[in-house]
CSV table of C-alpha atoms in Angstrom, one decimal:
chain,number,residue,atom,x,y,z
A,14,UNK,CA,-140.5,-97.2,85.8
A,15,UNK,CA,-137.6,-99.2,86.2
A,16,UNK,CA,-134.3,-98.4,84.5
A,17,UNK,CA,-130.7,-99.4,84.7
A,18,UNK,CA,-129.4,-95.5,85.7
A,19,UNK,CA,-128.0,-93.5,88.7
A,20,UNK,CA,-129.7,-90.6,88.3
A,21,UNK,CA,-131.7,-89.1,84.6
A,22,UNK,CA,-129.3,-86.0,84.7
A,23,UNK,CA,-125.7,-88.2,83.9
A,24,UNK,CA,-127.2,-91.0,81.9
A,25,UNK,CA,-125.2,-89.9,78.7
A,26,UNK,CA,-122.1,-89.0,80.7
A,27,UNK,CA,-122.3,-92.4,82.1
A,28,UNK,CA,-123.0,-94.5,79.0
A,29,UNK,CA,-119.8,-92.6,77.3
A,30,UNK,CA,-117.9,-93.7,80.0
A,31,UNK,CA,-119.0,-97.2,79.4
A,32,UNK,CA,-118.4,-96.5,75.8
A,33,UNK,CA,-114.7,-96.5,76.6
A,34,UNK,CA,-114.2,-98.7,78.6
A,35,UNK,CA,-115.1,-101.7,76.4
A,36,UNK,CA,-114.1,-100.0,72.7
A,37,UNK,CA,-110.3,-99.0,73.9
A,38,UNK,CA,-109.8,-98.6,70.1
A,39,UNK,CA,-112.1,-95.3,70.2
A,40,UNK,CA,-111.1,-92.4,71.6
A,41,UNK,CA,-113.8,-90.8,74.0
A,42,UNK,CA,-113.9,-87.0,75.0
A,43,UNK,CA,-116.8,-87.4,77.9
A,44,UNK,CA,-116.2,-84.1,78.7
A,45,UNK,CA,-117.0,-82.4,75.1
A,46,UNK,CA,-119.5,-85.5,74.3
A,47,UNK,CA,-117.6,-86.6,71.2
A,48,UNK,CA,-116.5,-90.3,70.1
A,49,UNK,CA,-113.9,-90.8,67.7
A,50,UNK,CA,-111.5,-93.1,65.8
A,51,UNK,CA,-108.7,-94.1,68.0
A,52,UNK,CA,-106.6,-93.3,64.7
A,53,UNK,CA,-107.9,-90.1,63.8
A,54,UNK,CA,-107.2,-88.0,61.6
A,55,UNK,CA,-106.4,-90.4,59.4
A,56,UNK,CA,-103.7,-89.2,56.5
A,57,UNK,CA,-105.0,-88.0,53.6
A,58,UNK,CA,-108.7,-89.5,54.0
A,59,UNK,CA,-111.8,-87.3,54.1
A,60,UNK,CA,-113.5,-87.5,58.1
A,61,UNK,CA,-117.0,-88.2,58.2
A,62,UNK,CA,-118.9,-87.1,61.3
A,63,UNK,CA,-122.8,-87.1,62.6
A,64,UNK,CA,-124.5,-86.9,65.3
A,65,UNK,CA,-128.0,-86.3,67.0
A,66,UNK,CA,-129.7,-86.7,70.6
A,67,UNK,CA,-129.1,-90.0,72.4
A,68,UNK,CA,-131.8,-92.8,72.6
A,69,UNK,CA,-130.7,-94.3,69.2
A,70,UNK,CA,-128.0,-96.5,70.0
A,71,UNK,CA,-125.9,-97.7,68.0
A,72,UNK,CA,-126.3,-94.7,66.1
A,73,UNK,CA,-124.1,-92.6,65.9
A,74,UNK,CA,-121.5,-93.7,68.6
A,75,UNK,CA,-121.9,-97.5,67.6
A,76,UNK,CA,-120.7,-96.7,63.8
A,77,UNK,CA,-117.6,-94.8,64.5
A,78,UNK,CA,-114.4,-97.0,63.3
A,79,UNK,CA,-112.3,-98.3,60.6
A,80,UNK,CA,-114.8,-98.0,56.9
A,81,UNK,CA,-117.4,-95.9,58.8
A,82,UNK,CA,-117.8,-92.5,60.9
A,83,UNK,CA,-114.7,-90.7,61.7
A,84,UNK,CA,-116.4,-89.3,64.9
A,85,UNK,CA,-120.2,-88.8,66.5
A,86,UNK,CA,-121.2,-85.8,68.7
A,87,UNK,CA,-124.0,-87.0,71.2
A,88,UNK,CA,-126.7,-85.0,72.3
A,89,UNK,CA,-128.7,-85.2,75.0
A,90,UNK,CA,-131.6,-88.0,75.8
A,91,UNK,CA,-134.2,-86.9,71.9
A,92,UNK,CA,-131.8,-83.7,71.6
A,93,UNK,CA,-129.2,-81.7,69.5
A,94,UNK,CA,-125.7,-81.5,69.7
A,95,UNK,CA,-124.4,-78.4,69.8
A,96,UNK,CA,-122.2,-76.8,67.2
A,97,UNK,CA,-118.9,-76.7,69.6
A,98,UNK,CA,-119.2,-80.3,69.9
A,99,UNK,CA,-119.1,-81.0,65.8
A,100,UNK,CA,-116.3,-77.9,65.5
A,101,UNK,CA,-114.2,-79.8,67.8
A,102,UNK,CA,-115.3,-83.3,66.3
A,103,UNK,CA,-114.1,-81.5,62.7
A,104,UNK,CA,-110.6,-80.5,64.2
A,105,UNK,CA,-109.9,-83.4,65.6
A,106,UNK,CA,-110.5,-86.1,62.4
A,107,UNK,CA,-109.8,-83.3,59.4
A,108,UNK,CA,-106.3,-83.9,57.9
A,109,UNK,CA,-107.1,-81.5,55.1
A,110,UNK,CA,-108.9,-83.9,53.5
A,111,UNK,CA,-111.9,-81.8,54.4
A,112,UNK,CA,-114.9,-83.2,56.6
A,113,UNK,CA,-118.9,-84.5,55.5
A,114,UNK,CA,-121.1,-83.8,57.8
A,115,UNK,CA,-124.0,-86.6,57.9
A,116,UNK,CA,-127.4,-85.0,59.1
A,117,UNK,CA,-130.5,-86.4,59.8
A,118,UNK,CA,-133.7,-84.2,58.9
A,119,UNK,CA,-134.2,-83.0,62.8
A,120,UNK,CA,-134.8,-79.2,63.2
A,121,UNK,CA,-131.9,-78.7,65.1
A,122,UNK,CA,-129.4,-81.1,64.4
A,123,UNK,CA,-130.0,-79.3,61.0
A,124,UNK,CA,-129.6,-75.8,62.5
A,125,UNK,CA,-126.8,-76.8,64.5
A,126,UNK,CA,-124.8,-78.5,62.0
A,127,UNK,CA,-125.2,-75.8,59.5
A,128,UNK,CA,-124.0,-73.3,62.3
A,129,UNK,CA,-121.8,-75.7,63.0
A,130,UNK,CA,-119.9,-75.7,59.5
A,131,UNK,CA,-119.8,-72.1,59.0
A,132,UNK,CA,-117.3,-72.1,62.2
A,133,UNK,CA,-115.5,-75.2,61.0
A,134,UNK,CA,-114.7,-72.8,57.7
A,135,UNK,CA,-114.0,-70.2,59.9
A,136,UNK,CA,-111.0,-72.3,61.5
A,137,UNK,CA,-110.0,-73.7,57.8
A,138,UNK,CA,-111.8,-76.8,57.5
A,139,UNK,CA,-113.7,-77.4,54.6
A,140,UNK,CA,-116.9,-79.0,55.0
A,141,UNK,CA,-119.7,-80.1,53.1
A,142,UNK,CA,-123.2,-81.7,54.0
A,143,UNK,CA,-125.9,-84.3,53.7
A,144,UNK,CA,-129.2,-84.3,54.8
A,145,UNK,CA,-131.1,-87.6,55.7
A,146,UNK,CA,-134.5,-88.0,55.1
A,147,UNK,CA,-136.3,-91.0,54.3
A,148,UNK,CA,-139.1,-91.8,56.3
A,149,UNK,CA,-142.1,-91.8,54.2
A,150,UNK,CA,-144.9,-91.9,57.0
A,151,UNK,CA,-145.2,-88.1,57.3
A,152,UNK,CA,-144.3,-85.1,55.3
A,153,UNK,CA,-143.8,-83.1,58.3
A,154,UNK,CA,-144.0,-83.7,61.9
A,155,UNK,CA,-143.9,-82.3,65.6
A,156,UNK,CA,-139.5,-82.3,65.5
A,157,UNK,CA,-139.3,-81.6,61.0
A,158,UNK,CA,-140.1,-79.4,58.0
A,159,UNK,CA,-140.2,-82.3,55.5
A,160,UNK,CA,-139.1,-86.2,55.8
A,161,UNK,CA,-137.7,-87.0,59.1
A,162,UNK,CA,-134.4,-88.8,58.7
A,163,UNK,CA,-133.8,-92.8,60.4
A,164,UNK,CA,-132.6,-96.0,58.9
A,165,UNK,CA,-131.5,-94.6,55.7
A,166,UNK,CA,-128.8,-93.3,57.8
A,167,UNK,CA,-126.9,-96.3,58.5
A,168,UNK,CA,-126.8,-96.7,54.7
A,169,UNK,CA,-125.2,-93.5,54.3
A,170,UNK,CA,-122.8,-93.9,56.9
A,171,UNK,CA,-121.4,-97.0,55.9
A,172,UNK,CA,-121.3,-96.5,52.1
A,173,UNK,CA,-119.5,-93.1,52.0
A,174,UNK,CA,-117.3,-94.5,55.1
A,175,UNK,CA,-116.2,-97.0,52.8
A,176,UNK,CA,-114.9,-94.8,49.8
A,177,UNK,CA,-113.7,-92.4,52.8
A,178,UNK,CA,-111.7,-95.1,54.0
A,179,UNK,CA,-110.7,-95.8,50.1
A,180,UNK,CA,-109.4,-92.6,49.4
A,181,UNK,CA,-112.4,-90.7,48.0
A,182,UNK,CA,-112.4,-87.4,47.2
A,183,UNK,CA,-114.5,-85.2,49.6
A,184,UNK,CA,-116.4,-84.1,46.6
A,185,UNK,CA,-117.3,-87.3,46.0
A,186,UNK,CA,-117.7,-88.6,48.9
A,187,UNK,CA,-120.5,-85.8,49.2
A,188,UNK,CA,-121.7,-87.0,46.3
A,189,UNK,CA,-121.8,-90.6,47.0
A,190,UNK,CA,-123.8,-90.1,50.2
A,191,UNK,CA,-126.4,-87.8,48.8
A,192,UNK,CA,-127.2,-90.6,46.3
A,193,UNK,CA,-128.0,-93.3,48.9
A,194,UNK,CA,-129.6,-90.8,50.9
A,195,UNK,CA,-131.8,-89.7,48.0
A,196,UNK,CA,-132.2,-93.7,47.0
A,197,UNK,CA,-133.4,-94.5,50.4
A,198,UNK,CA,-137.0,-94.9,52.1
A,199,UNK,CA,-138.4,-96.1,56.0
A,200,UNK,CA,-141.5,-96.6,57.5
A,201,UNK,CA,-141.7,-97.5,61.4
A,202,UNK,CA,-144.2,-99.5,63.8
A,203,UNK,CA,-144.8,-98.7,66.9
A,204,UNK,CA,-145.7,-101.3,69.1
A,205,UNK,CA,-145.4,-99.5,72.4
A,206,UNK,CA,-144.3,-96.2,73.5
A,207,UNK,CA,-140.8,-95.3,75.0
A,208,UNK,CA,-139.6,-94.1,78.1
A,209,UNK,CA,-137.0,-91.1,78.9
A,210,UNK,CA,-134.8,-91.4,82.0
A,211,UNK,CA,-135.9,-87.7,82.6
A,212,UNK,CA,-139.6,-88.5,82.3
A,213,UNK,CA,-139.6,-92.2,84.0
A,214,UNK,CA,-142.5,-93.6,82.3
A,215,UNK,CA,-143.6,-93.4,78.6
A,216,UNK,CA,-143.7,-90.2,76.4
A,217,UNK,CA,-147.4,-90.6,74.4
A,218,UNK,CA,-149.8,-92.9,75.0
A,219,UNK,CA,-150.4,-96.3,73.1
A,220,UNK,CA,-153.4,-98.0,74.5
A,221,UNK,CA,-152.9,-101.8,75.1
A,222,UNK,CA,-154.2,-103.8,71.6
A,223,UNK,CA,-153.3,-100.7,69.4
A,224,UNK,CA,-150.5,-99.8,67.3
A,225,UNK,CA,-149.5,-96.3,65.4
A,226,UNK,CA,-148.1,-97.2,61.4
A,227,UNK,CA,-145.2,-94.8,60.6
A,228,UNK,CA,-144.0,-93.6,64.0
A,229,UNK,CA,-141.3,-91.2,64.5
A,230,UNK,CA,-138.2,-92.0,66.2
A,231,UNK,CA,-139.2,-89.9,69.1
A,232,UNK,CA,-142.2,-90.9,69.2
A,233,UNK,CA,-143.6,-88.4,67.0
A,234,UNK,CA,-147.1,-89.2,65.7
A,235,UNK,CA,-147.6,-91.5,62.3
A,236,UNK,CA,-150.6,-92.0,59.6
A,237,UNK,CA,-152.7,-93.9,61.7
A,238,UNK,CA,-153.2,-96.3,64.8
A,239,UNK,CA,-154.9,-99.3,64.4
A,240,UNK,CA,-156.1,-102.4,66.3
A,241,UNK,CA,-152.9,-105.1,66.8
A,242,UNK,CA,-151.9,-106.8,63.3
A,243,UNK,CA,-150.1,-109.8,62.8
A,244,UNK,CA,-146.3,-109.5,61.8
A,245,UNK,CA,-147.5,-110.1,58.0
A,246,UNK,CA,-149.7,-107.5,58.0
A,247,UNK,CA,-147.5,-105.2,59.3
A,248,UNK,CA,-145.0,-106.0,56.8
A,249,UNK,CA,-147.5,-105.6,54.1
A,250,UNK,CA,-148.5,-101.9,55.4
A,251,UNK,CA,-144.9,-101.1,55.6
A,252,UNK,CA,-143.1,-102.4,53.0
A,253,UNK,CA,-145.7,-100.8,50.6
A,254,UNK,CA,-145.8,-97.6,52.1
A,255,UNK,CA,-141.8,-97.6,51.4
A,256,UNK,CA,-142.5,-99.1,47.3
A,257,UNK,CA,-144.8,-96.7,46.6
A,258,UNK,CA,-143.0,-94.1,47.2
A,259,UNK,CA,-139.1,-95.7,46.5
A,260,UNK,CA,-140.3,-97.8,43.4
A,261,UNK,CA,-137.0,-99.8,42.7
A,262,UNK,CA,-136.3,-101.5,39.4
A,263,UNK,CA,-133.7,-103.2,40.9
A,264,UNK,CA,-132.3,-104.8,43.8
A,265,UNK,CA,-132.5,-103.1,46.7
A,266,UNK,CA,-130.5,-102.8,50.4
A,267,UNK,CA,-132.9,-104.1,53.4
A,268,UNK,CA,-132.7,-103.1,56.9
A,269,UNK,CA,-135.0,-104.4,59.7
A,270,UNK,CA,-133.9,-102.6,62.7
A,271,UNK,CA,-135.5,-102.7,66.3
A,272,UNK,CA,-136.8,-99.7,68.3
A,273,UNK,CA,-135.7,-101.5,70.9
A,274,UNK,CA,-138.0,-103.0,72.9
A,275,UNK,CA,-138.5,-106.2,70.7
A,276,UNK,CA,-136.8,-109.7,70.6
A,277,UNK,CA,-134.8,-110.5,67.4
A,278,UNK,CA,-137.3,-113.6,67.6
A,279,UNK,CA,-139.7,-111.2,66.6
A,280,UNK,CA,-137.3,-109.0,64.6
A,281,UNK,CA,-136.0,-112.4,62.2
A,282,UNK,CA,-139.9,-113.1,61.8
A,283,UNK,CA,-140.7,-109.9,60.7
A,284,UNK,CA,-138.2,-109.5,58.3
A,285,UNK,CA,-138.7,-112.8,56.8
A,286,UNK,CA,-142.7,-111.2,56.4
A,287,UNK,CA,-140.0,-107.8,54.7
A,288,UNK,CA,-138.5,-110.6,52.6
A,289,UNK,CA,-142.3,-112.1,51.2
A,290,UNK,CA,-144.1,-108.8,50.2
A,291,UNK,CA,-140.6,-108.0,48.4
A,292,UNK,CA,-141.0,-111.3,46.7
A,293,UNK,CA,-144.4,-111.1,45.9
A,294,UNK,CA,-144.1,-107.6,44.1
A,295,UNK,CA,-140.8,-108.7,42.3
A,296,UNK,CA,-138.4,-106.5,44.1
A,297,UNK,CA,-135.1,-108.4,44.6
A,298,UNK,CA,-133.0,-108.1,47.7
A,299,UNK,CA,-129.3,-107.9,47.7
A,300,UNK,CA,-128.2,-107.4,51.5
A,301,UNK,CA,-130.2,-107.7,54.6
A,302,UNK,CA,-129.4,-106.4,58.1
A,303,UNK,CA,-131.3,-107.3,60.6
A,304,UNK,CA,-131.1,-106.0,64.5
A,305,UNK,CA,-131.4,-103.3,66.8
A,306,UNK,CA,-129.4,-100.0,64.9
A,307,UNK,CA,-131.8,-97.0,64.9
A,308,UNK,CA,-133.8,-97.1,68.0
A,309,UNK,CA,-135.7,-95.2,70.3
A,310,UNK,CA,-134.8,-96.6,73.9
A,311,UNK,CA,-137.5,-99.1,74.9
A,312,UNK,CA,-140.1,-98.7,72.1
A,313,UNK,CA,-141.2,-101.9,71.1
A,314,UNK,CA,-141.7,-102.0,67.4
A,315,UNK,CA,-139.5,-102.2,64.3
A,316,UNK,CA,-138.8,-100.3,60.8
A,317,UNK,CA,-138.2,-101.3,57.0
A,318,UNK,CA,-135.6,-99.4,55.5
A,319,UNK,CA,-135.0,-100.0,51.5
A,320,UNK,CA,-132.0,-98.2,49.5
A,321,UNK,CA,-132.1,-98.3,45.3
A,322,UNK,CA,-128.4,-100.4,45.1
A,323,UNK,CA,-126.5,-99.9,42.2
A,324,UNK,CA,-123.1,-102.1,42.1
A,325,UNK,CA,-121.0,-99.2,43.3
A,326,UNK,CA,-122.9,-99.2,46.6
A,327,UNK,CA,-122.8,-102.7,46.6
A,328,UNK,CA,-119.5,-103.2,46.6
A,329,UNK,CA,-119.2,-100.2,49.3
A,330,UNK,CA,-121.4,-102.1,51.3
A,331,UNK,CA,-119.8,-105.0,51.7
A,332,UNK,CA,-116.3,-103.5,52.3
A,333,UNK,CA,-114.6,-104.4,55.9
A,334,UNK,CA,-115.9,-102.1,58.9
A,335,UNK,CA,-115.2,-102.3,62.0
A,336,UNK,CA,-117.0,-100.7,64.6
A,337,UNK,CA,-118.7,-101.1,68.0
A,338,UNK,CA,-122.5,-101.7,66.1
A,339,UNK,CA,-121.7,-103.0,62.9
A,340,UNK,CA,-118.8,-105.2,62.1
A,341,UNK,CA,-117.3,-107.5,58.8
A,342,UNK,CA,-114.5,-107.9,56.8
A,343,UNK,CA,-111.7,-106.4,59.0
């Protein structure tokens, strides 16, 4: 395989070292893995932190800034953080405003992160918690008890950074996240399998013509592989997997994000396919994001996220951010 590294065992070192040299306005601690706000903590407002192995870029790292993440704790190439790293990340942004922890459903970013607060209390921070888990494909796979977490956590992220950066409450802030959390569901494609800089060639095996509905974002196995579909069909699969288990009465939030192996050619004329089946079963669409924002290094494929918008989240959404992966407004 061919990759753009020095060596597998300083890839993350090396791309938080990148991370700071073009984002001057972050603060990066290479040495303890975290990234935060250049300006943290921020007076009086609640700090919001996540975190989870690398390979996902931009998340987490990419949506720490002004109306989202107060700071991200990178793990390893598909692995945990460790608790020191998010008990330093909670020091450094908590202005005794308290801190949210943002978790995706992984067994040991959960673990970790719930370790993780019981030292933060320990040192007098408060803390509370959200779990993310929206992917519908599976109830439980190789890495989770229960729903893995993925795109719904961008959602989070930015709508409880936004009434962070208001002011909120950690309370509700809490409150606020667990709502989109709970209002959000994903499905994912895979189109081809990725490739770990330790490994040096791809992780599970995909045969050429096939695809697997409801990948993981580790690869982790889905609902079924198939022969190659057409974009349409795809979106038809996915979108309905999502609606049968989401089913919104009103409009909703729409993400198309890349795994990050395919062309936004592809990615635009998939989510217009997103944008047909929602039309065709009456489902209206308030925002759309379309890009690469939840991936899994080189897998080629995509996934539909949909999150249940009521105007409060709404008007979250579309408050200023301004961060490395997602910016507008500021």
């Amino acid at each position: 395989m061919r990759q753009l590294i020095n060596v597998p065992e300083t890839v993350v070192e090396e791309a938080l070292r990148g991370v700071a040299a073009a984002h001057p306005d972050l603060t990066v601690d290479v040495e303890n893995r975290i990234v935060l706000r250049g300006d943290a903590p921020v007076a009086g407002k609640v700090g919001l932190i996540s975190g989870g192995g690398s390979g996902h870029e931009p998340l987490h790292g990419g949506f720490v800034g002004f109306g989202m993440l107060d700071a991200a704790c990178p793990g390893e190439v598909f692995t945990s953080p460790v608790p020191d790293q998010m008990v330093r990340a909670a020091a450094a942004v908590d202005s005794g405003a308290g801190v949210l922890f943002i978790v995706k459903n992984y067994t040991g970013d959960v673990l970790n992160f719930q370790m993780a607060a019981e030292m933060a209390e320990d040192e007098g921070v408060q803390v509370a918690s959200v779990l993310v888990a929206d992917d519908v494909a599976v109830e439980d796979s190789t890495h989770t008890a229960g729903r893995r977490g993925t795109g719904a956590t961008l959602f989070v992220e930015k709508i409880a950074g936004a009434a962070a950066q208001a002011g909120e409450p950690l309370e509700r802030v809490e409150a606020l996240a667990r709502r989109v959390s709970e209002s959000s569901r994903s499905f994912g494609v895979a189109l081809s399998a990725c490739s770990t800089p330790a490994k040096g060639g791809p992780t599970f095996d995909l045969p050429a013509g096939e695809l697997e509905l409801g990948i993981g974002i580790h690869g982790e196995p889905g609902r079924e592989r198939r022969a190659m579909m057409t974009s349409g069909e795809i979106a038809d699969f996915a979108v309905q997997a999502v609606l049968d288990d989401l089913r919104p009465e009103g409009p909703v939030l729409a993400l198309v994000s890349g795994l990050g192996a395919t062309p936004l050619l592809e990615l635009y004329g998939f989510a217009g396919e997103v944008h047909r089946v929602l039309a065709e079963r009456r489902v209206p669409v308030a925002r759309t994001l379309v890009g690469n924002y939840v991936t899994s290094l080189d897998m080629a494929g995509a996934s539909v996220t949909l999150c249940r918008a009521d105007e409060e989240m709404l008007r979250l959404w579309e408050a200023p951010v301004a961060t490395p992966g997602l910016r507008w407004g500021a």
